[in-house]
Coordinates of C-alpha atoms and ligand atoms in Angstrom, one line a residue:
M1 CA 16.1 -3.5 -1.5
T2 CA 13.1 -1.4 -0.9
Q3 CA 11.8 1.0 -3.6
H4 CA 10.0 3.6 -1.3
D5 CA 10.9 7.0 -0.7
S6 CA 12.8 5.9 2.3
D7 CA 13.9 9.4 2.7
A8 CA 10.4 10.1 3.8
I9 CA 11.2 8.1 7.1
P10 CA 14.7 6.6 7.6
Q11 CA 14.3 2.8 8.0
R12 CA 15.6 2.7 11.6
R13 CA 14.1 2.1 15.0
V14 CA 14.3 5.4 16.9
L15 CA 12.9 5.7 20.4
V16 CA 12.6 9.2 21.7
T17 CA 10.0 8.9 24.4
D18 CA 8.7 6.1 26.6
I19 CA 6.2 4.1 24.6
P20 CA 3.5 5.3 24.6
G21 CA 4.6 8.9 24.9
P22 CA 2.9 12.0 25.9
R23 CA 1.1 12.8 22.7
S24 CA -0.1 9.2 22.3
K25 CA -1.4 9.1 26.0
E26 CA -3.3 12.3 25.3
L27 CA -4.9 10.9 22.3
A28 CA -5.7 7.7 24.3
S29 CA -7.6 9.8 26.8
R30 CA -9.5 11.6 24.1
R31 CA -10.3 8.1 22.6
G32 CA -11.6 6.9 25.8
R33 CA -14.4 9.8 25.6
A34 CA -15.2 9.2 22.1
V35 CA -14.4 5.8 20.7
A36 CA -16.4 2.6 21.7
Q37 CA -14.3 0.4 23.8
G38 CA -15.4 -2.7 21.8
V39 CA -12.9 -1.5 19.2
S40 CA -9.5 -2.0 20.8
S41 CA -6.1 -1.6 19.8
V42 CA -2.9 -3.9 20.0
T43 CA -0.4 -1.1 20.6
Q44 CA -0.8 2.0 22.5
V45 CA 1.1 4.5 20.0
Y46 CA -0.9 6.6 17.6
V47 CA 0.5 6.8 14.2
D48 CA 1.7 10.1 12.5
D49 CA 3.0 8.6 9.4
A50 CA 4.6 5.5 8.0
A51 CA 7.0 4.4 5.2
G52 CA 8.5 1.0 4.2
A53 CA 8.6 -1.0 7.3
I54 CA 8.7 1.9 9.8
V55 CA 5.8 3.3 11.5
R56 CA 6.4 6.8 13.2
D57 CA 4.2 7.8 16.0
V58 CA 2.9 11.2 17.1
D59 CA 5.8 11.5 19.5
G60 CA 8.3 10.9 16.9
N61 CA 9.1 7.3 17.9
C62 CA 10.1 5.0 14.8
L63 CA 8.8 1.5 15.3
I64 CA 9.8 -1.6 13.3
D65 CA 6.5 -2.8 11.7
L66 CA 6.5 -6.8 11.9
G67 CA 2.7 -6.8 11.7
S68 CA 1.9 -4.9 8.5
G69 CA -1.5 -3.9 9.7
I70 CA -2.5 -7.7 9.8
A71 CA -0.7 -8.7 6.7
V72 CA -2.0 -5.8 4.7
T73 CA 1.0 -3.5 3.8
S74 CA 2.8 -6.3 2.3
I75 CA 4.7 -3.9 -0.1
G76 CA 5.5 -1.7 2.5
H77 CA 3.9 1.6 3.7
A78 CA 3.6 4.7 1.5
V79 CA 4.8 3.1 -1.6
P80 CA 5.4 5.8 -4.1
A81 CA 3.7 3.8 -7.0
V82 CA 0.6 3.3 -4.8
V83 CA 0.5 7.0 -3.5
Q84 CA 0.7 8.1 -7.1
A85 CA -1.9 5.9 -8.6
V86 CA -4.4 6.6 -5.6
G87 CA -3.8 10.3 -6.0
E88 CA -4.4 10.2 -9.7
Q89 CA -7.5 8.2 -9.3
V90 CA -8.9 10.5 -6.5
A91 CA -8.4 13.4 -8.9
R92 CA -10.2 11.7 -11.8
F93 CA -13.1 10.3 -9.8
T94 CA -13.7 8.7 -6.4
H95 CA -16.8 6.8 -6.9
T96 CA -19.6 6.2 -9.7
C97 CA -20.5 2.7 -8.2
F98 CA -19.7 -0.1 -10.4
M99 CA -23.3 -1.2 -10.6
V100 CA -24.4 2.3 -12.0
A101 CA -21.5 3.3 -14.2
P102 CA -18.5 0.9 -14.5
Y103 CA -15.1 1.6 -15.1
E104 CA -11.8 0.0 -16.3
G105 CA -9.9 -0.3 -12.9
Y106 CA -12.6 -2.9 -11.6
V107 CA -12.2 -5.0 -14.7
A108 CA -8.3 -4.8 -14.6
V109 CA -8.4 -6.0 -11.1
C110 CA -10.4 -9.0 -12.0
E111 CA -8.1 -9.8 -14.9
E112 CA -5.1 -9.8 -12.5
L113 CA -7.0 -12.0 -10.0
A114 CA -7.7 -14.5 -12.9
D115 CA -4.3 -14.5 -13.9
L116 CA -2.6 -14.8 -10.5
T117 CA -5.0 -17.2 -8.4
P118 CA -4.3 -20.9 -8.8
G119 CA -5.4 -22.9 -11.8
G120 CA -5.4 -22.1 -15.5
H121 CA -9.2 -22.5 -15.8
E122 CA -11.5 -19.6 -17.0
K123 CA -12.3 -17.5 -13.9
R124 CA -14.6 -14.6 -13.0
S125 CA -14.2 -12.2 -10.0
A126 CA -16.6 -10.1 -7.9
L127 CA -15.1 -7.2 -5.8
F128 CA -16.1 -6.2 -2.2
N129 CA -15.0 -4.1 0.8
S130 CA -13.7 -6.4 3.4
G131 CA -12.5 -9.9 3.9
A132 CA -15.8 -10.7 5.8
E133 CA -17.9 -9.6 2.9
A134 CA -15.9 -11.6 0.4
V135 CA -16.3 -14.8 2.7
E136 CA -20.0 -14.1 2.9
N137 CA -20.3 -13.7 -1.0
A138 CA -18.3 -16.8 -1.5
V139 CA -20.8 -18.8 0.7
K140 CA -23.7 -17.1 -1.2
I141 CA -22.3 -18.1 -4.6
A142 CA -21.5 -21.8 -3.4
R143 CA -25.0 -22.1 -2.1
H144 CA -26.5 -20.6 -5.3
A145 CA -24.5 -22.7 -7.6
T146 CA -25.1 -26.1 -5.7
G147 CA -28.7 -25.5 -4.5
R148 CA -27.3 -26.8 -1.1
Q149 CA -27.0 -25.1 2.3
A150 CA -24.7 -26.6 4.6
V151 CA -21.1 -25.0 5.1
A152 CA -18.1 -26.9 6.6
V153 CA -15.5 -24.9 8.3
F154 CA -12.8 -26.1 10.9
D155 CA -11.5 -25.8 14.3
H156 CA -9.3 -22.5 14.8
A157 CA -10.8 -20.9 11.6
Y158 CA -11.3 -17.2 11.4
H159 CA -13.5 -15.8 8.6
G160 CA -14.7 -12.5 10.1
R161 CA -17.0 -10.5 12.4
T162 CA -20.3 -10.1 10.4
N163 CA -23.1 -12.5 11.5
L164 CA -22.5 -15.3 8.9
T165 CA -18.8 -15.1 9.2
M166 CA -19.0 -15.0 13.1
A167 CA -20.7 -18.3 12.8
L168 CA -17.9 -19.5 10.6
T169 CA -15.2 -18.2 13.0
A170 CA -14.4 -20.9 15.5
K171 CA -13.3 -18.7 18.6
N172 CA -16.1 -17.4 21.0
F173 CA -14.1 -14.8 22.8
P174 CA -13.8 -11.9 21.9
Y175 CA -15.4 -12.3 18.4
K176 CA -18.9 -14.0 19.2
D177 CA -19.3 -13.7 22.8
R178 CA -23.0 -12.7 23.4
F179 CA -23.3 -11.6 19.8
G180 CA -25.5 -14.5 18.8
P181 CA -27.8 -16.1 17.5
F182 CA -25.5 -17.0 14.6
A183 CA -26.4 -18.2 11.1
P184 CA -27.6 -21.7 10.9
E185 CA -26.3 -24.6 8.6
V186 CA -22.6 -24.1 9.6
Y187 CA -20.6 -27.3 10.6
R188 CA -17.3 -27.5 12.2
A189 CA -14.7 -30.1 11.5
P190 CA -11.3 -31.0 13.2
M191 CA -8.3 -29.2 11.7
S192 CA -4.9 -30.8 11.1
Y193 CA -2.9 -29.2 13.9
P194 CA 0.4 -31.1 13.9
L195 CA 1.6 -29.8 17.3
R196 CA -1.5 -31.0 19.0
D197 CA -2.7 -33.9 16.9
P198 CA -1.8 -37.4 18.0
E199 CA 1.8 -37.9 17.4
G200 CA 2.5 -39.2 13.8
M201 CA -0.9 -38.3 12.4
T202 CA -0.5 -37.5 8.7
G203 CA -2.2 -34.9 6.7
E204 CA -4.2 -37.8 4.9
Q205 CA -5.3 -39.2 8.3
A206 CA -6.4 -35.8 9.5
A207 CA -8.4 -35.3 6.4
A208 CA -10.0 -38.7 6.8
R209 CA -10.9 -37.5 10.3
A210 CA -12.6 -34.4 9.1
I211 CA -14.3 -36.2 6.3
D212 CA -15.6 -39.0 8.3
Q213 CA -17.0 -36.3 10.7
L214 CA -18.6 -34.2 8.0
S215 CA -20.1 -37.4 6.3
V216 CA -21.6 -38.8 9.3
Q217 CA -22.8 -35.5 10.8
V218 CA -23.7 -33.5 7.7
G219 CA -23.7 -35.7 4.6
A220 CA -21.7 -34.8 1.7
D221 CA -24.6 -34.2 -0.5
N222 CA -25.8 -31.5 1.8
L223 CA -22.7 -29.4 1.8
A224 CA -22.7 -26.3 -0.5
C225 CA -18.9 -25.7 0.4
V226 CA -15.9 -26.5 2.5
L227 CA -14.4 -23.2 3.4
I228 CA -10.8 -23.2 4.8
E229 CA -7.7 -21.0 5.3
P230 CA -4.8 -23.1 3.6
I231 CA -2.7 -21.6 6.6
Q232 CA -4.8 -20.3 9.4
G233 CA -4.3 -16.8 10.3
E234 CA -6.0 -15.6 13.6
G235 CA -6.4 -19.1 14.7
G236 CA -2.6 -19.5 15.2
F237 CA -0.7 -19.7 12.0
V238 CA -1.6 -23.5 12.0
V239 CA -0.2 -25.2 8.9
P240 CA -2.0 -28.3 8.3
A241 CA 0.1 -31.5 7.7
P242 CA 1.1 -32.1 4.1
G243 CA -1.7 -34.1 2.3
F244 CA -4.5 -32.7 4.5
L245 CA -5.6 -29.9 1.9
P246 CA -5.4 -32.0 -1.3
V247 CA -7.2 -34.9 0.1
L248 CA -10.1 -32.6 1.3
A249 CA -10.1 -30.8 -2.1
S250 CA -10.5 -34.1 -4.0
W251 CA -13.1 -35.3 -1.7
C252 CA -15.0 -32.0 -2.5
A253 CA -14.5 -32.6 -6.2
E254 CA -16.0 -36.0 -5.9
H255 CA -19.0 -35.0 -4.1
G256 CA -19.8 -31.7 -6.0
I257 CA -18.8 -29.7 -3.0
V258 CA -17.4 -26.2 -3.6
F259 CA -13.9 -26.1 -2.2
V260 CA -13.2 -22.4 -1.0
A261 CA -9.8 -21.3 0.1
D262 CA -9.8 -18.3 2.3
E263 CA -6.5 -16.5 1.3
I264 CA -7.4 -13.3 2.9
Q265 CA -4.4 -13.4 5.2
S266 CA -2.2 -16.0 3.4
G267 CA -2.5 -14.7 -0.2
F268 CA -0.8 -12.1 -2.4
A269 CA 3.0 -13.3 -2.0
R270 CA 2.8 -13.6 1.9
T271 CA 3.9 -17.3 2.2
G272 CA 6.4 -17.3 -0.5
A273 CA 3.9 -18.1 -3.3
W274 CA 1.1 -15.9 -4.9
F275 CA -1.2 -18.1 -2.9
A276 CA -0.7 -20.5 -0.1
S277 CA -2.9 -23.1 -1.8
E278 CA 0.1 -23.5 -4.3
H279 CA 2.4 -25.1 -1.9
E280 CA 0.4 -28.3 -2.3
G281 CA -0.8 -27.8 -5.7
V282 CA -4.4 -27.4 -4.7
V283 CA -6.5 -25.5 -7.0
P284 CA -9.7 -24.2 -5.1
D285 CA -13.0 -23.6 -6.8
L286 CA -13.3 -20.2 -5.2
V287 CA -10.7 -18.0 -3.5
T288 CA -11.3 -15.2 -1.3
T289 CA -8.7 -12.4 -1.1
A290 CA -8.5 -8.9 0.6
K291 CA -5.7 -7.4 2.8
G292 CA -2.5 -7.4 0.9
M293 CA -4.1 -7.1 -2.5
A294 CA -4.7 -3.2 -2.3
A295 CA -1.9 -1.9 0.0
G296 CA -4.2 -0.9 2.7
M297 CA -7.3 0.4 0.7
P298 CA -10.3 -1.6 1.4
L299 CA -10.6 -4.0 -1.4
A300 CA -11.8 -7.8 -1.3
A301 CA -12.6 -10.4 -4.0
V302 CA -14.3 -13.7 -4.8
T303 CA -12.5 -15.3 -7.6
G304 CA -13.4 -18.7 -9.1
R305 CA -14.4 -21.1 -11.9
A306 CA -16.5 -19.2 -14.5
G307 CA -19.3 -21.6 -14.3
L308 CA -19.7 -21.4 -10.6
M309 CA -19.5 -17.6 -10.4
D310 CA -21.7 -17.0 -13.2
S311 CA -24.5 -19.3 -12.0
V312 CA -25.6 -16.1 -10.1
H313 CA -28.2 -14.1 -12.0
P314 CA -27.2 -10.6 -13.0
G315 CA -27.9 -8.3 -9.9
G316 CA -27.4 -11.0 -7.5
L317 CA -24.1 -9.7 -6.1
G318 CA -22.8 -6.3 -5.3
G319 CA -22.7 -3.4 -3.0
T320 CA -22.3 0.4 -3.1
Y321 CA -18.6 0.5 -2.7
G322 CA -17.4 -2.9 -3.8
G323 CA -14.4 -2.4 -6.1
N324 CA -14.3 1.2 -5.4
P325 CA -12.0 3.0 -8.2
V326 CA -9.5 4.4 -5.7
A327 CA -9.0 0.9 -4.1
C328 CA -8.8 -0.8 -7.6
A329 CA -6.0 1.9 -8.5
A330 CA -4.3 1.0 -5.4
A331 CA -4.6 -2.7 -6.1
L332 CA -3.3 -2.4 -9.6
A333 CA -0.3 -0.5 -8.5
A334 CA 0.3 -2.9 -5.7
I335 CA 0.2 -5.9 -7.7
R336 CA 2.5 -4.3 -10.4
T337 CA 4.9 -3.5 -7.4
M338 CA 4.7 -7.2 -6.2
R339 CA 5.5 -8.7 -9.5
E340 CA 8.4 -6.1 -10.3
L341 CA 10.0 -6.7 -6.9
D342 CA 9.2 -10.5 -7.0
L343 CA 7.7 -10.5 -3.7
P344 CA 6.9 -14.2 -3.3
A345 CA 10.8 -14.6 -3.6
A346 CA 11.3 -11.9 -0.9
A347 CA 8.9 -13.8 1.4
R348 CA 11.0 -16.9 1.0
R349 CA 14.2 -14.9 1.8
I350 CA 12.5 -13.6 4.9
E351 CA 11.6 -17.1 6.1
A352 CA 15.4 -18.1 5.4
Q353 CA 16.3 -15.3 7.8
V354 CA 13.6 -15.7 10.4
R355 CA 13.0 -19.2 10.8
P356 CA 16.5 -20.0 12.2
R357 CA 16.2 -17.3 14.7
L358 CA 12.8 -18.7 15.9
E359 CA 14.3 -22.3 16.0
S360 CA 17.2 -21.1 18.2
M361 CA 14.6 -19.6 20.5
A362 CA 12.9 -22.9 20.6
K363 CA 16.2 -24.6 21.3
Q364 CA 16.7 -22.2 24.3
H365 CA 13.3 -22.0 25.8
A366 CA 11.3 -25.2 26.3
A367 CA 8.2 -23.1 26.4
V368 CA 8.6 -22.2 22.7
A369 CA 6.6 -25.3 21.7
D370 CA 6.6 -24.9 18.1
V371 CA 7.8 -22.8 15.2
R372 CA 5.7 -22.8 12.1
G373 CA 4.6 -21.0 9.2
L374 CA 5.6 -20.3 5.6
G375 CA 7.5 -17.5 3.9
A376 CA 6.8 -14.1 5.8
M377 CA 4.0 -15.8 7.8
L378 CA 5.8 -17.2 10.8
A379 CA 5.1 -17.8 14.4
I380 CA 5.9 -19.2 17.7
E381 CA 3.5 -21.2 19.9
L382 CA 4.2 -20.7 23.7
A383 CA 3.0 -23.7 26.1
S384 CA 4.0 -25.6 28.9
P385 CA 6.6 -28.1 27.9
D386 CA 5.0 -30.9 30.0
D387 CA 1.4 -30.9 28.7
L388 CA 1.3 -28.2 25.9
R389 CA -1.0 -26.1 28.1
P390 CA -1.2 -22.8 26.2
D391 CA 0.7 -19.9 27.8
A392 CA -1.3 -16.7 26.7
G393 CA 0.3 -14.7 29.4
A394 CA 3.7 -15.3 28.1
A395 CA 2.7 -14.5 24.5
Q396 CA 1.1 -11.2 25.6
A397 CA 4.1 -10.3 27.7
V398 CA 6.5 -10.9 24.8
A399 CA 4.2 -8.7 22.5
R400 CA 4.0 -6.0 25.1
T401 CA 7.8 -6.1 25.6
C402 CA 8.5 -5.8 22.0
H403 CA 6.1 -2.8 21.6
A404 CA 7.7 -1.1 24.4
N405 CA 11.1 -1.5 22.7
G406 CA 9.8 -0.2 19.3
V407 CA 8.8 -3.4 17.5
I408 CA 5.2 -4.2 16.4
V409 CA 4.5 -7.8 16.7
L410 CA 0.9 -9.5 17.0
T411 CA -0.4 -12.4 18.8
C412 CA -2.8 -15.0 17.6
G413 CA -4.1 -18.2 18.3
T414 CA -7.3 -20.0 19.7
W415 CA -5.8 -19.6 23.3
G416 CA -4.0 -16.5 22.4
N417 CA -0.5 -18.1 22.9
V418 CA 1.1 -17.6 19.6
V419 CA 3.3 -14.8 18.6
R420 CA 3.2 -14.2 15.0
L421 CA 5.3 -12.2 12.5
L422 CA 4.0 -10.7 9.3
P423 CA 6.7 -8.2 8.2
P424 CA 6.3 -6.2 5.1
L425 CA 8.0 -8.3 2.3
V426 CA 10.2 -5.3 1.4
I427 CA 11.8 -5.0 4.8
G428 CA 15.6 -4.8 4.7
D429 CA 17.7 -7.5 6.2
E430 CA 19.3 -5.4 8.8
L431 CA 16.0 -3.8 10.0
L432 CA 14.5 -7.4 10.3
E433 CA 17.6 -8.6 12.1
E434 CA 17.2 -5.8 14.5
G435 CA 13.4 -6.5 15.0
L436 CA 14.3 -10.2 15.7
D437 CA 17.0 -9.0 18.2
V438 CA 14.3 -7.1 20.0
L439 CA 12.0 -10.2 20.0
E440 CA 14.6 -12.6 21.1
R441 CA 15.4 -10.3 24.1
A442 CA 11.8 -10.2 24.9
V443 CA 11.3 -14.0 24.8
T444 CA 14.4 -14.4 26.9
E445 CA 13.1 -11.8 29.5
V446 CA 9.7 -13.3 29.6
L447 CA 10.5 -17.0 29.6
R448 CA 13.6 -16.8 31.8
Ligands
PLZ501 N1 -10.5 -14.3 6.6 C1 -8.3 -15.5 6.8 O1 -7.5 -13.2 8.4 C2 -9.2 -11.0 8.9 C3 -9.1 -9.7 11.7 C4 -8.6 -8.9 12.8 P1 -11.9 -8.4 7.3 N2 -8.0 -11.2 9.8 C5 -7.9 -10.1 10.7 C6 -9.8 -8.7 13.7 O2 -9.7 -9.0 14.8 O3 -11.0 -8.3 13.2 C7 -9.7 -12.1 8.0 C8 -8.8 -13.3 7.8 C9 -9.3 -14.3 7.1 C10 -11.3 -13.3 6.8 C11 -10.9 -12.2 7.5 C12 -11.9 -10.9 7.6 O4 -11.4 -9.9 6.9 O5 -11.4 -7.5 6.2 O6 -11.3 -8.1 8.6 O7 -13.4 -8.5 7.3

C-alpha cells in the first residue's frame, strides 16, 4: 500500500553482517572521539539511507523500522512527495525568517493546523523548531493570556529537555539529573495509570484525585494551564482511563485554566485519529504538535483558540528559524500524503494487526503485565507478575535482541520497562508481521 519509491530500497529485512557491522563499528569509534557522550543512541547501526519502513545501514543491513525516529516518519522514509517538495523549496529559498520577510508556506501550515486540530472554533498557530520549544511557548501563551503563573503537569509526563520543559518532565534520570535548578511554578499531579492505580478506579475518580490535589496544593485560580499528553509517550504509553481527560478539561473550563494537550508524539494520525484528544471528544484550548507533522524536518507548532493565541502582543512570539520554509514545504507535502492515504485509518489497521500479537505474548508470559496504546502507538509493560515490580532489564534485553535481528524497537516508561512500537503508518502487512515475529521471538527468549 505504500506509495514510496520502494525500488529505492526493497521493503525487506536483510542482514548481511553482524549488527553492528564493521563500518558501523568504525563510525562508533570515530564518534567516541568527537561526539559528546551525553548524546546517546538506542541502536548501534549507522544509517546510510532509508525508504518506507526500512532503514539501511552503512554495512548494507536492512532493518525494519518500528520506531519511526520516535514517531516522526509516520508517512515513511523518503516519501517522493516530500523529497520533491523539499527539493523545490531548497532551490527557491531556504530562509528569510518569517519575522523579516514572510512567505506562503508558513501561512498554509497554520491553515492546515486550524483545519485538522480538534474543535471547529477559530484558531491561530505559531511555528517553532522543536517539540520542547512548542511546549515552552504554549506555557508562555497560557501565562500571558491568564495573568497566572502556575502550571500543572502529571506523573510520567515528558515535555522536553530545555530548562522549563525539564521542569515539566517527570523523570529525573537521564533527563534532569544534576541539570537544575529548574523553572519554578510547576506542580505535578497524579496521572490516571490503569495498570498501577487501585483496582477499579475509573477515569472520573482519577481526575477527581488530580483535581483535589491541585485545588488543595496550588488553587485553581493560580493555574495558568494544565498540560497533559492525552496518551503519554516517553513516560510509558500510558493511556488514561476513559473519563479522565474530559473531566480534567471541563474542570479547566470552569476555572479559566488553559487546557493544553501535548500531542507532539500522539498527534498527526498516530493513534488512529488525527489527534489523540479526539478519542474522548476533548477539545483542548491549545495543542502542541511536532514530530509526525513534517516527516522529519524540524517543525513544531502551538495551535489554539484565536482569543488566547492573539492575547500575545505582536513580537511576543518568534525565533530565527521557527516555521522555516523548507520545513513548511515538507509539512504541507506530508499532510497531503496523510490525507490521501487516510493514515488515521492505516493506524487503526495497524492496531488490529499488532494488538492481538501483543495480547498473545501477554497470555504466554506473565511478565508481560500490560498491553496498551491506541492505533500505531502500542506497547507492552514488563513487570513482575506478583507485585508489578518493573523489569527494565527485560525490556532492554528485548529491545537489544530485536536490534541484533534487524528490527528497530524502542523502550520507554518511568522505569524503562516498556517496549513500544511506533511503526511508520504506511508499513506493509507482511513487513509488520515479520517485525512482530522477531519481537515475539525476542520476548520468548528473554522471558523464558
Ligand atoms: N512532548 C509528548 O514526546 C519528544 C524525546 C526523546 P522535542 N519525545 C522524544 C529524547 O530523549 O529527547 C517530546 C514528546 C512530547 C515534547 C517532546 C519534546 O520534543 O522535539 O524532542 O523537543
